[in-house]
Amino acid sequence: MDVNTNSGCSARAERKQQEKARIIQREKQRQTVKTVSRLLQKAEAERTPEDRALLQEHRDTVQELSRRHSRRALLKRKQEEVFDDAESLKAKVRQMAEALQQAKHVVIYTGAGISTAASIPDYRGPNGVWTQLQKGRSVSASDLSRAEPTLTHMCIWMLHKVKMVQHVVSQNCDGLHLRSGLPRHALSELHGNMFIEVCDSCSPAREFIRLFDVTERTALHRHGTGRLCPHCRAQLRDTIVHFGERGTLEQPLNWKGAAEAAEQADLILCLGSSLKVLKKYSCLWCMNRPANKRPKLYIVNLQWTPKDTLATLKIHGKCDAMMGLLMEELGLGTPVYNRSQDPIFSLAKPLSPQEQKSHTREEIAPPAALEDASPDTQAQGEATAVQGGWFGRGYTKARRKKKTV
């Protein structure tokens, strides 16, 4: 009995001693890293013989710190916005215009960068959602249904109208492509549309387009909007695909249309996307083909993207500025958004009387109602901030606290 007790005490004491030794070793390594880091910040001429000897003794630590510095510098360069000068921009736009005129099947991939002109923030730009959260700053979400299609949205609509673009694949949930007039069959909204709720209990699934953001009560893995299908009385759900989710709805995601368009494409134009998410969708890039059989790739973005090295041409410029020049080069007029022609008003299905109070989001005002609204009412609406929904909660992943060392 005593032998077993002594043996157990001895084992515990040994484990404690080992744990203490590990803690001391970690602390010693931490101090070494601090010391070496401080010495590396000194100019070569200012280092003493003792400093040089210490750096020589800890060569592995020096190499690791050098690698960390290189990674940080590279990341910083990738996050920097680069602008082509005016002459270079015009020359590149001319080159793109020629490519568009020669192409037979053009597909456009769009990201958050095409909606920043509508006061919708992007994710990875200097003032983007992820960027602000990484800096520890808070992000407030305004009611995005107040946004209107930008010049880029309208130019894309025009290019499709004149049959120079066959399909548009968008990562955006803001519904602005739909509101620009782009036909549903020519659009794949891979991450959903904030104006659309569906009943996936009906077969086929029924769509209900609304004049307001339907995502007020929804979040990651929680998609019920609180309203019921008028046909089967099942709960309606939003169409948003959050980070970490896999989209399963046929519409408005339209993955089939996106994959078929990519397969036929001989030119892909990427506008305002970091491509960090899109690059993961292999069906969009024809990577199973030899390099010389793949579509020509044109990228318009101010920052680095993981597809830059594969691009035929990279344009560093704002989407609206580039698209304006492109339309001029193609001899096409620059279209302007006209609310009276916004298709969402004819597509939207009104709520039943019982559902009128099922949301608190502002509805898109029809042209007549907009004209009747007083300036004070409009200004009051613009000052309102809302939380929740696809934008308000979609970035919670980035809020996770870093583990303290």
GROMACS .gro file of C-alpha atoms in nm:
model
  405
    1MET     CA    1   0.000   0.000   0.000
    2ASP     CA    2   0.277   0.240   0.105
    3VAL     CA    3   0.482   0.141  -0.198
    4ASN     CA    4   0.192   0.221  -0.435
    5THR     CA    5   0.124   0.552  -0.257
    6ASN     CA    6   0.490   0.655  -0.275
    7SER     CA    7   0.500   0.552  -0.641
    8GLY     CA    8   0.192   0.767  -0.721
    9CYS     CA    9   0.336   1.069  -0.538
   10SER     CA   10   0.666   1.024  -0.718
   11ALA     CA   11   0.493   1.014  -1.061
   12ARG     CA   12   0.294   1.331  -0.983
   13ALA     CA   13   0.604   1.510  -0.863
   14GLU     CA   14   0.788   1.406  -1.179
   15ARG     CA   15   0.505   1.534  -1.402
   16LYS     CA   16   0.500   1.867  -1.216
   17GLN     CA   17   0.876   1.894  -1.254
   18GLN     CA   18   0.851   1.825  -1.628
   19GLU     CA   19   0.573   2.081  -1.670
   20LYS     CA   20   0.778   2.338  -1.478
   21ALA     CA   21   1.077   2.265  -1.700
   22ARG     CA   22   0.863   2.316  -2.013
   23ILE     CA   23   0.732   2.648  -1.882
   24ILE     CA   24   1.085   2.765  -1.805
   25GLN     CA   25   1.202   2.656  -2.151
   26ARG     CA   26   0.915   2.841  -2.324
   27GLU     CA   27   0.990   3.155  -2.126
   28LYS     CA   28   1.359   3.126  -2.210
   29GLN     CA   29   1.274   3.092  -2.581
   30ARG     CA   30   1.042   3.393  -2.560
   31GLN     CA   31   1.315   3.604  -2.405
   32THR     CA   32   1.561   3.486  -2.669
   33VAL     CA   33   1.322   3.589  -2.947
   34LYS     CA   34   1.275   3.933  -2.788
   35THR     CA   35   1.649   3.982  -2.751
   36VAL     CA   36   1.730   3.869  -3.105
   37SER     CA   37   1.445   4.079  -3.247
   38ARG     CA   38   1.580   4.387  -3.066
   39LEU     CA   39   1.933   4.325  -3.198
   40LEU     CA   40   1.810   4.280  -3.555
   41GLN     CA   41   1.650   4.623  -3.538
   42LYS     CA   42   1.993   4.776  -3.480
   43ALA     CA   43   2.195   4.894  -3.777
   44GLU     CA   44   2.486   4.661  -3.865
   45ALA     CA   45   2.742   4.928  -3.768
   46GLU     CA   46   2.584   4.976  -3.424
   47ARG     CA   47   2.608   4.609  -3.318
   48THR     CA   48   2.871   4.521  -3.062
   49PRO     CA   49   3.089   4.207  -3.079
   50GLU     CA   50   2.866   4.061  -2.808
   51ASP     CA   51   2.559   4.132  -3.022
   52ARG     CA   52   2.712   3.958  -3.324
   53ALA     CA   53   2.813   3.660  -3.111
   54LEU     CA   54   2.460   3.628  -2.975
   55LEU     CA   55   2.308   3.645  -3.323
   56GLN     CA   56   2.555   3.382  -3.443
   57GLU     CA   57   2.466   3.158  -3.149
   58HIS     CA   58   2.093   3.181  -3.228
   59ARG     CA   59   2.105   3.152  -3.608
   60ASP     CA   60   1.780   2.947  -3.617
   61THR     CA   61   1.592   3.224  -3.435
   62VAL     CA   62   1.739   3.486  -3.669
   63GLN     CA   63   1.621   3.288  -3.973
   64GLU     CA   64   1.272   3.238  -3.830
   65LEU     CA   65   1.237   3.611  -3.752
   66SER     CA   66   1.358   3.695  -4.102
   67ARG     CA   67   1.094   3.466  -4.251
   68ARG     CA   68   0.825   3.628  -4.035
   69HIS     CA   69   0.938   3.974  -4.147
   70SER     CA   70   0.928   3.869  -4.512
   71ARG     CA   71   0.577   3.724  -4.473
   72ARG     CA   72   0.451   4.042  -4.305
   73ALA     CA   73   0.609   4.261  -4.574
   74LEU     CA   74   0.455   4.047  -4.849
   75LEU     CA   75   0.111   4.058  -4.686
   76LYS     CA   76   0.138   4.436  -4.653
   77ARG     CA   77   0.228   4.471  -5.022
   78LYS     CA   78  -0.067   4.253  -5.120
   79GLN     CA   79  -0.304   4.474  -4.921
   80GLU     CA   80  -0.179   4.798  -5.077
   81GLU     CA   81  -0.395   4.963  -5.340
   82VAL     CA   82  -0.217   5.036  -5.668
   83PHE     CA   83  -0.346   5.278  -5.932
   84ASP     CA   84  -0.243   5.277  -6.297
   85ASP     CA   85  -0.162   5.624  -6.429
   86ALA     CA   86  -0.409   5.781  -6.673
   87GLU     CA   87  -0.217   5.690  -6.990
   88SER     CA   88  -0.153   5.333  -6.879
   89LEU     CA   89  -0.520   5.292  -6.782
   90LYS     CA   90  -0.639   5.410  -7.123
   91ALA     CA   91  -0.395   5.179  -7.303
   92LYS     CA   92  -0.510   4.880  -7.097
   93VAL     CA   93  -0.876   4.963  -7.150
   94ARG     CA   94  -0.812   4.983  -7.524
   95GLN     CA   95  -0.653   4.638  -7.511
   96MET     CA   96  -0.950   4.501  -7.318
   97ALA     CA   97  -1.199   4.654  -7.562
   98GLU     CA   98  -1.025   4.480  -7.851
   99ALA     CA   99  -1.034   4.149  -7.663
  100LEU     CA  100  -1.407   4.187  -7.588
  101GLN     CA  101  -1.483   4.260  -7.952
  102GLN     CA  102  -1.295   3.948  -8.064
  103ALA     CA  103  -1.433   3.714  -7.796
  104LYS     CA  104  -1.727   3.484  -7.868
  105HIS     CA  105  -1.838   3.398  -7.514
  106VAL     CA  106  -1.762   3.643  -7.233
  107VAL     CA  107  -1.834   3.578  -6.865
  108ILE     CA  108  -1.797   3.846  -6.597
  109TYR     CA  109  -1.718   3.761  -6.233
  110THR     CA  110  -1.805   4.041  -5.990
  111GLY     CA  111  -1.715   4.105  -5.627
  112ALA     CA  112  -1.781   4.365  -5.358
  113GLY     CA  113  -1.557   4.620  -5.532
  114ILE     CA  114  -1.825   4.703  -5.790
  115SER     CA  115  -2.069   4.810  -5.516
  116THR     CA  116  -1.843   5.039  -5.312
  117ALA     CA  117  -1.961   5.333  -5.527
  118ALA     CA  118  -2.310   5.258  -5.388
  119SER     CA  119  -2.172   5.306  -5.033
  120ILE     CA  120  -2.162   4.932  -4.968
  121PRO     CA  121  -1.822   4.847  -4.812
  122ASP     CA  122  -1.607   4.571  -4.954
  123TYR     CA  123  -1.432   4.309  -4.740
  124ARG     CA  124  -1.057   4.334  -4.791
  125GLY     CA  125  -1.003   4.693  -4.907
  126PRO     CA  126  -0.846   4.958  -4.678
  127ASN     CA  127  -1.191   5.035  -4.533
  128GLY     CA  128  -1.332   4.686  -4.584
  129VAL     CA  129  -1.519   4.483  -4.324
  130TRP     CA  130  -1.242   4.228  -4.261
  131THR     CA  131  -0.974   4.501  -4.259
  132GLN     CA  132  -1.157   4.711  -3.999
  133LEU     CA  133  -1.224   4.413  -3.773
  134GLN     CA  134  -0.860   4.299  -3.790
  135LYS     CA  135  -0.766   4.647  -3.665
  136GLY     CA  136  -1.007   4.607  -3.373
  137ARG     CA  137  -1.254   4.863  -3.507
  138SER     CA  138  -1.630   4.818  -3.501
  139VAL     CA  139  -1.835   4.794  -3.819
  140SER     CA  140  -2.187   4.934  -3.839
  141ALA     CA  141  -2.418   4.818  -4.117
  142SER     CA  142  -2.655   5.062  -4.281
  143ASP     CA  143  -2.970   4.948  -4.460
  144LEU     CA  144  -2.823   4.827  -4.787
  145SER     CA  145  -3.161   4.831  -4.961
  146ARG     CA  146  -3.107   5.207  -5.005
  147ALA     CA  147  -2.820   5.138  -5.243
  148GLU     CA  148  -2.876   5.169  -5.618
  149PRO     CA  149  -2.698   5.002  -5.911
  150THR     CA  150  -2.367   5.171  -5.989
  151LEU     CA  151  -2.225   5.276  -6.324
  152THR     CA  152  -2.047   4.938  -6.339
  153HIS     CA  153  -2.373   4.747  -6.285
  154MET     CA  154  -2.540   4.945  -6.562
  155CYS     CA  155  -2.246   4.901  -6.801
  156ILE     CA  156  -2.257   4.525  -6.746
  157TRP     CA  157  -2.629   4.534  -6.823
  158MET     CA  158  -2.558   4.726  -7.144
  159LEU     CA  159  -2.280   4.486  -7.251
  160HIS     CA  160  -2.521   4.195  -7.206
  161LYS     CA  161  -2.793   4.380  -7.393
  162VAL     CA  162  -2.565   4.426  -7.698
  163LYS     CA  163  -2.461   4.059  -7.669
  164MET     CA  164  -2.097   4.129  -7.581
  165VAL     CA  165  -2.138   3.953  -7.244
  166GLN     CA  166  -2.320   3.622  -7.210
  167HIS     CA  167  -2.326   3.557  -6.835
  168VAL     CA  168  -2.252   3.727  -6.501
  169VAL     CA  169  -2.136   3.539  -6.192
  170SER     CA  170  -2.159   3.748  -5.875
  171GLN     CA  171  -2.046   3.696  -5.517
  172ASN     CA  172  -2.255   3.990  -5.401
  173CYS     CA  173  -2.579   3.958  -5.205
  174ASP     CA  174  -2.695   4.317  -5.260
  175GLY     CA  175  -2.930   4.237  -5.550
  176LEU     CA  176  -2.798   4.527  -5.761
  177HIS     CA  177  -2.739   4.314  -6.072
  178LEU     CA  178  -3.104   4.210  -6.065
  179ARG     CA  179  -3.210   4.572  -6.016
  180SER     CA  180  -2.994   4.689  -6.306
  181GLY     CA  181  -3.217   4.490  -6.540
  182LEU     CA  182  -2.988   4.193  -6.603
  183PRO     CA  183  -3.206   3.889  -6.694
  184ARG     CA  184  -3.224   3.611  -6.435
  185HIS     CA  185  -3.108   3.345  -6.684
  186ALA     CA  186  -2.785   3.542  -6.743
  187LEU     CA  187  -2.708   3.583  -6.372
  188SER     CA  188  -2.566   3.353  -6.104
  189GLU     CA  189  -2.573   3.503  -5.752
  190LEU     CA  190  -2.352   3.242  -5.588
  191HIS     CA  191  -2.394   3.377  -5.236
  192GLY     CA  192  -2.762   3.464  -5.257
  193ASN     CA  193  -2.977   3.776  -5.284
  194MET     CA  194  -3.092   3.981  -4.987
  195PHE     CA  195  -3.431   4.056  -5.151
  196ILE     CA  196  -3.528   3.694  -5.215
  197GLU     CA  197  -3.682   3.442  -4.976
  198VAL     CA  198  -3.783   3.093  -5.083
  199CYS     CA  199  -3.992   2.798  -4.979
  200ASP     CA  200  -3.776   2.490  -5.021
  201SER     CA  201  -4.060   2.265  -4.902
  202CYS     CA  202  -4.248   2.326  -5.226
  203SER     CA  203  -4.137   2.132  -5.532
  204PRO     CA  204  -3.997   2.307  -5.721
  205ALA     CA  205  -3.889   2.567  -5.465
  206ARG     CA  206  -4.097   2.886  -5.479
  207GLU     CA  207  -3.929   3.229  -5.487
  208PHE     CA  208  -4.065   3.544  -5.327
  209ILE     CA  209  -3.891   3.867  -5.425
  210ARG     CA  210  -3.947   4.149  -5.176
  211LEU     CA  211  -3.882   4.522  -5.170
  212PHE     CA  212  -3.685   4.496  -4.844
  213ASP     CA  213  -3.390   4.306  -4.701
  214VAL     CA  214  -3.538   3.971  -4.592
  215THR     CA  215  -3.234   3.876  -4.379
  216GLU     CA  216  -3.325   4.075  -4.068
  217ARG     CA  217  -3.370   3.763  -3.851
  218THR     CA  218  -3.127   3.531  -4.024
  219ALA     CA  219  -2.764   3.441  -3.957
  220LEU     CA  220  -2.510   3.163  -4.005
  221HIS     CA  221  -2.696   2.825  -4.009
  222ARG     CA  222  -3.019   3.007  -3.921
  223HIS     CA  223  -3.212   3.103  -4.233
  224GLY     CA  224  -3.577   3.128  -4.136
  225THR     CA  225  -3.724   3.471  -4.211
  226GLY     CA  226  -4.029   3.429  -3.988
  227ARG     CA  227  -4.278   3.437  -4.276
  228LEU     CA  228  -4.477   3.142  -4.415
  229CYS     CA  229  -4.529   3.010  -4.766
  230PRO     CA  230  -4.884   3.103  -4.876
  231HIS     CA  231  -4.910   2.769  -5.062
  232CYS     CA  232  -4.787   2.505  -4.814
  233ARG     CA  233  -4.753   2.713  -4.492
  234ALA     CA  234  -4.390   2.601  -4.445
  235GLN     CA  235  -4.142   2.858  -4.315
  236LEU     CA  236  -3.969   3.073  -4.576
  237ARG     CA  237  -3.590   3.102  -4.571
  238ASP     CA  238  -3.340   3.350  -4.706
  239THR     CA  239  -3.098   3.262  -4.987
  240ILE     CA  240  -2.775   3.388  -4.831
  241VAL     CA  241  -2.470   3.159  -4.826
  242HIS     CA  242  -2.259   3.262  -4.527
  243PHE     CA  243  -1.890   3.192  -4.479
  244GLY     CA  244  -1.855   2.826  -4.389
  245GLU     CA  245  -2.184   2.725  -4.557
  246ARG     CA  246  -2.246   2.543  -4.884
  247GLY     CA  247  -2.519   2.680  -5.107
  248THR     CA  248  -2.780   2.421  -5.209
  249LEU     CA  249  -3.058   2.632  -5.363
  250GLU     CA  250  -3.100   2.616  -5.740
  251GLN     CA  251  -3.198   2.984  -5.758
  252PRO     CA  252  -3.081   3.256  -5.729
  253LEU     CA  253  -2.743   3.081  -5.696
  254ASN     CA  254  -2.772   2.927  -6.044
  255TRP     CA  255  -2.454   2.719  -6.016
  256LYS     CA  256  -2.556   2.526  -6.326
  257GLY     CA  257  -2.563   2.844  -6.534
  258ALA     CA  258  -2.227   2.958  -6.391
  259ALA     CA  259  -2.054   2.627  -6.465
  260GLU     CA  260  -2.196   2.606  -6.817
  261ALA     CA  261  -2.095   2.965  -6.891
  262ALA     CA  262  -1.740   2.905  -6.765
  263GLU     CA  263  -1.714   2.592  -6.980
  264GLN     CA  264  -1.805   2.788  -7.294
  265ALA     CA  265  -1.610   3.103  -7.207
  266ASP     CA  266  -1.316   3.223  -7.412
  267LEU     CA  267  -1.277   3.538  -7.199
  268ILE     CA  268  -1.335   3.592  -6.827
  269LEU     CA  269  -1.343   3.945  -6.684
  270CYS     CA  270  -1.311   3.977  -6.306
  271LEU     CA  271  -1.435   4.306  -6.161
  272GLY     CA  272  -1.379   4.419  -5.802
  273SER     CA  273  -1.312   4.077  -5.651
  274SER     CA  274  -1.014   3.968  -5.440
  275LEU     CA  275  -1.078   3.619  -5.590
  276LYS     CA  276  -0.977   3.461  -5.258
  277VAL     CA  277  -1.315   3.287  -5.243
  278LEU     CA  278  -1.385   3.246  -5.615
  279LYS     CA  279  -1.048   3.077  -5.671
  280LYS     CA  280  -1.175   2.781  -5.467
  281TYR     CA  281  -1.454   2.712  -5.716
  282SER     CA  282  -1.259   2.502  -5.966
  283CYS     CA  283  -1.553   2.470  -6.208
  284LEU     CA  284  -1.526   2.844  -6.280
  285TRP     CA  285  -1.165   2.834  -6.402
  286CYS     CA  286  -1.143   2.539  -6.646
  287MET     CA  287  -0.824   2.424  -6.471
  288ASN     CA  288  -0.874   2.074  -6.614
  289ARG     CA  289  -0.777   2.212  -6.955
  290PRO     CA  290  -0.421   2.279  -7.080
  291ALA     CA  291  -0.311   2.637  -7.010
  292ASN     CA  292  -0.339   2.739  -7.376
  293LYS     CA  293  -0.699   2.609  -7.394
  294ARG     CA  294  -0.830   2.807  -7.096
  295PRO     CA  295  -1.027   3.134  -7.128
  296LYS     CA  296  -0.824   3.454  -7.138
  297LEU     CA  297  -0.838   3.618  -6.796
  298TYR     CA  298  -0.871   3.994  -6.740
  299ILE     CA  299  -0.870   4.132  -6.384
  300VAL     CA  300  -0.973   4.478  -6.263
  301ASN     CA  301  -0.878   4.529  -5.899
  302LEU     CA  302  -0.671   4.773  -5.696
  303GLN     CA  303  -0.512   4.501  -5.483
  304TRP     CA  304  -0.324   4.178  -5.545
  305THR     CA  305  -0.530   3.869  -5.629
  306PRO     CA  306  -0.421   3.502  -5.631
  307LYS     CA  307  -0.498   3.484  -6.006
  308ASP     CA  308  -0.274   3.775  -6.112
  309THR     CA  309   0.001   3.555  -6.251
  310LEU     CA  310  -0.252   3.377  -6.476
  311ALA     CA  311  -0.407   3.698  -6.610
  312THR     CA  312  -0.364   3.814  -6.967
  313LEU     CA  313  -0.408   4.168  -6.835
  314LYS     CA  314  -0.436   4.322  -6.486
  315ILE     CA  315  -0.587   4.668  -6.457
  316HIS     CA  316  -0.526   4.862  -6.136
  317GLY     CA  317  -0.819   5.100  -6.125
  318LYS     CA  318  -1.164   5.162  -5.983
  319CYS     CA  319  -1.437   4.970  -6.158
  320ASP     CA  320  -1.658   5.269  -6.241
  321ALA     CA  321  -1.368   5.464  -6.390
  322MET     CA  322  -1.252   5.168  -6.598
  323MET     CA  323  -1.601   5.076  -6.720
  324GLY     CA  324  -1.671   5.435  -6.821
  325LEU     CA  325  -1.357   5.437  -7.038
  326LEU     CA  326  -1.443   5.092  -7.177
  327MET     CA  327  -1.790   5.199  -7.290
  328GLU     CA  328  -1.636   5.503  -7.459
  329GLU     CA  329  -1.377   5.284  -7.632
  330LEU     CA  330  -1.651   5.047  -7.752
  331GLY     CA  331  -1.859   5.335  -7.882
  332LEU     CA  332  -2.146   5.260  -7.646
  333GLY     CA  333  -2.331   5.514  -7.440
  334THR     CA  334  -2.287   5.511  -7.063
  335PRO     CA  335  -2.621   5.392  -6.920
  336VAL     CA  336  -2.770   5.553  -6.611
  337TYR     CA  337  -2.986   5.378  -6.351
  338ASN     CA  338  -3.352   5.479  -6.376
  339ARG     CA  339  -3.562   5.379  -6.078
  340SER     CA  340  -3.882   5.386  -6.284
  341GLN     CA  341  -3.736   5.100  -6.491
  342ASP     CA  342  -3.608   4.896  -6.195
  343PRO     CA  343  -3.747   4.543  -6.251
  344ILE     CA  344  -3.770   4.470  -5.880
  345PHE     CA  345  -4.099   4.663  -5.861
  346SER     CA  346  -4.265   4.432  -6.114
  347LEU     CA  347  -4.101   4.116  -5.976
  348ALA     CA  348  -4.174   4.177  -5.607
  349LYS     CA  349  -4.460   3.996  -5.438
  350PRO     CA  350  -4.647   4.197  -5.173
  351LEU     CA  351  -4.684   4.071  -4.819
  352SER     CA  352  -5.019   3.957  -4.691
  353PRO     CA  353  -5.197   4.193  -4.448
  354GLN     CA  354  -5.097   3.963  -4.160
  355GLU     CA  355  -4.729   3.990  -4.256
  356GLN     CA  356  -4.706   4.367  -4.290
  357LYS     CA  357  -4.538   4.394  -3.950
  358SER     CA  358  -4.312   4.090  -3.997
  359HIS     CA  359  -4.007   4.310  -4.060
  360THR     CA  360  -3.871   4.651  -3.963
  361ARG     CA  361  -3.650   4.710  -4.268
  362GLU     CA  362  -3.718   5.005  -4.496
  363GLU     CA  363  -3.875   4.912  -4.829
  364ILE     CA  364  -3.740   5.034  -5.162
  365ALA     CA  365  -3.958   5.327  -5.248
  366PRO     CA  366  -4.121   5.326  -5.594
  367PRO     CA  367  -4.043   5.638  -5.802
  368ALA     CA  368  -4.376   5.809  -5.722
  369ALA     CA  369  -4.338   5.750  -5.347
  370LEU     CA  370  -3.979   5.875  -5.363
  371GLU     CA  371  -4.086   6.202  -5.522
  372ASP     CA  372  -4.354   6.254  -5.256
  373ALA     CA  373  -4.110   6.197  -4.967
  374SER     CA  374  -3.991   6.515  -4.798
  375PRO     CA  375  -3.615   6.588  -4.770
  376ASP     CA  376  -3.641   6.563  -4.390
  377THR     CA  377  -3.789   6.213  -4.415
  378GLN     CA  378  -3.515   6.099  -4.653
  379ALA     CA  379  -3.241   6.245  -4.435
  380GLN     CA  380  -3.387   6.075  -4.128
  381GLY     CA  381  -3.385   5.741  -4.313
  382GLU     CA  382  -3.023   5.786  -4.421
  383ALA     CA  383  -2.910   5.830  -4.061
  384THR     CA  384  -3.057   5.502  -3.945
  385ALA     CA  385  -2.821   5.211  -3.888
  386VAL     CA  386  -2.935   4.852  -3.864
  387GLN     CA  387  -2.775   4.536  -3.739
  388GLY     CA  388  -2.836   4.170  -3.816
  389GLY     CA  389  -2.893   3.984  -4.137
  390TRP     CA  390  -2.636   3.873  -4.394
  391PHE     CA  391  -2.420   4.183  -4.359
  392GLY     CA  392  -2.470   4.250  -3.988
  393ARG     CA  393  -2.379   3.899  -3.876
  394GLY     CA  394  -2.203   3.750  -4.174
  395TYR     CA  395  -1.861   3.859  -4.056
  396THR     CA  396  -1.872   3.718  -3.700
  397LYS     CA  397  -1.598   3.473  -3.800
  398ALA     CA  398  -1.353   3.764  -3.799
  399ARG     CA  399  -1.456   3.868  -3.449
  400ARG     CA  400  -1.306   3.563  -3.283
  401LYS     CA  401  -1.057   3.673  -3.025
  402LYS     CA  402  -0.696   3.581  -3.082
  403LYS     CA  403  -0.556   3.340  -2.827
  404THR     CA  404  -0.333   3.515  -2.580
  405VAL     CA  405   0.022   3.386  -2.576
   0.00000   0.00000   0.00000
